[in-house]
Amino acid sequence: MVNRDDQAVSPAWRVVSVPVATVWTSSSSPRALDEPALAGFAPSEPGSRRREAKGQSDSGNPLEEETDPGIARGSGIEPWLAAMTVPDKLDLCAANRVQTQALYGTPVLAYEEQDGWSRVAIPGQLSPKDENGYPGWIPTKQLLPLSEEEARRLLDSGGSVPGAAAVSASAIVAAPTTDLELLSSSAKMRISFLTRLPLATEEERGTVPEVEPGDGVQAVTGLQAETVAGPAAGALPQAGSVPRDGVEAGANSRGDSFVVVQTPHGLARIRRADVQVAAEPGEYPGFRADEQNRGQAIVAQAKRFLGLPYLWGGMSAWGYDCSGFAHSMHLACGIVIPRDASVQALHGASIPPEELQPGDLLFFAYEQGKGRVHHVGIYAGDGHMIHSPDSASSVELIPLKGYKLADEHCVSRRYWT
């Protein structure tokens, strides 16, 4: 819970302004090799037509191809992960360096700022560590100011966040990752599954600037930008699928259909095939009531990430830890559960082994199930579990019989009914 010192602090609202912000235990937690994960995002100026050779930017990010009109400098998640060895990844946990992560556009409460770092709580991630949300430290350059009104509008009002306003229609990333293109500069940022951004209003869309490589910004009317009146919510686009408007996913930028969204950096567009339009608060892309129950939907979402390497504290399509994986796959189906496995194991409905169904959570504890909970997996049916196991492994679907932690299974919980 919040300590007494925090009670006297009036926290300020901020919003995550990089593809995924890693939340550190303290400002001294990062190592030298973690520098790419501390970078901010600085889009190029409109019409600058800046060109740089391929390689590494000063932020540690791989640069765009020379033909790209905008140079995107993001959080450096990809080069950071690529440079870490398994021992480096294990050290994130062993040395208690990382707490969690937060996606682009996520509102956070900032208690204080010290030497370029902000101490925050994340309202969308429930934790007993802080009544306002999961706590930790984020580089201040990965955050932008946010009014309380804007914050309440961005927070999901599905009942999980006290005080949240009724959110407007949103675009939720349903592909593992996709490009967001800023309309003011054509700079691109790659964003993760479950990034949620408000749709631009009709007035904001008005005339939408369309930018082609090498061009300045031009006002173009009639850009294919769908609103909530477009395809109904509920369909989850898959890689290579054909959207309902008939435009194939492989079409070029002139042929693709886009949604226009509000972002911390202004208006931007995202390929329509890569998002789910959510018309109502609490609506998420992974569940269609006419096809499957929510438990089955959770497993279906989880299977999309088979082979994804584990990341301690991970909460994005670049890597999940075990509880972040369970949390995110539930969220994809509109179900908010606590962030950590030890807390997840205390809530939901207790399910005996003979009544397990797909989507139930399996928890494992030290001392043959009598000690502290340290792992969680998702029951996939037919005696199998899907989980993000450890820093040396990737998301996998395995039989429970013969699983190395089988004798540590302590409880099973169901959140999907």
Tab-separated table of C-alpha atoms in Angstrom, residues 15-17 41 104-105 144 146 150 153-154 180-183 189 191 195-200 260-270:
chain	number	residue	atom	x	y	z
A	15	VAL	CA	1.466	9.065	-20.057
A	16	VAL	CA	3.960	6.543	-21.445
A	17	SER	CA	5.483	8.005	-24.607
A	41	PHE	CA	11.163	8.934	-28.482
A	104	TYR	CA	2.562	3.294	-25.113
A	105	GLY	CA	-0.317	5.568	-24.131
A	144	LEU	CA	4.739	13.139	-21.127
A	146	LEU	CA	-1.266	14.438	-18.957
A	150	GLU	CA	-7.297	13.071	-20.219
A	153	ARG	CA	-10.651	9.258	-20.337
A	154	LEU	CA	-7.735	6.952	-21.203
A	180	LEU	CA	1.996	3.707	-35.766
A	181	GLU	CA	2.684	6.646	-38.108
A	182	LEU	CA	2.559	10.182	-36.724
A	183	LEU	CA	0.632	12.456	-39.068
A	189	MET	CA	6.882	3.846	-33.951
A	191	ILE	CA	3.855	-0.634	-30.888
A	195	THR	CA	-1.717	-0.947	-26.922
A	196	ARG	CA	-4.967	1.001	-26.592
A	197	LEU	CA	-5.401	4.482	-28.105
A	198	PRO	CA	-8.547	6.648	-28.451
A	199	LEU	CA	-9.976	7.036	-31.931
A	200	ALA	CA	-9.763	10.556	-33.303
A	260	VAL	CA	-6.745	7.607	-37.031
A	261	VAL	CA	-5.989	7.735	-33.316
A	262	GLN	CA	-4.999	10.219	-30.647
A	263	THR	CA	-1.544	9.595	-29.158
A	264	PRO	CA	0.813	11.314	-26.701
A	265	HIS	CA	2.494	12.770	-29.817
A	266	GLY	CA	-0.644	13.941	-31.622
A	267	LEU	CA	-2.757	12.322	-34.313
A	268	ALA	CA	-1.440	9.133	-35.889
A	269	ARG	CA	-2.674	6.362	-38.107
A	270	ILE	CA	-2.523	2.578	-37.741
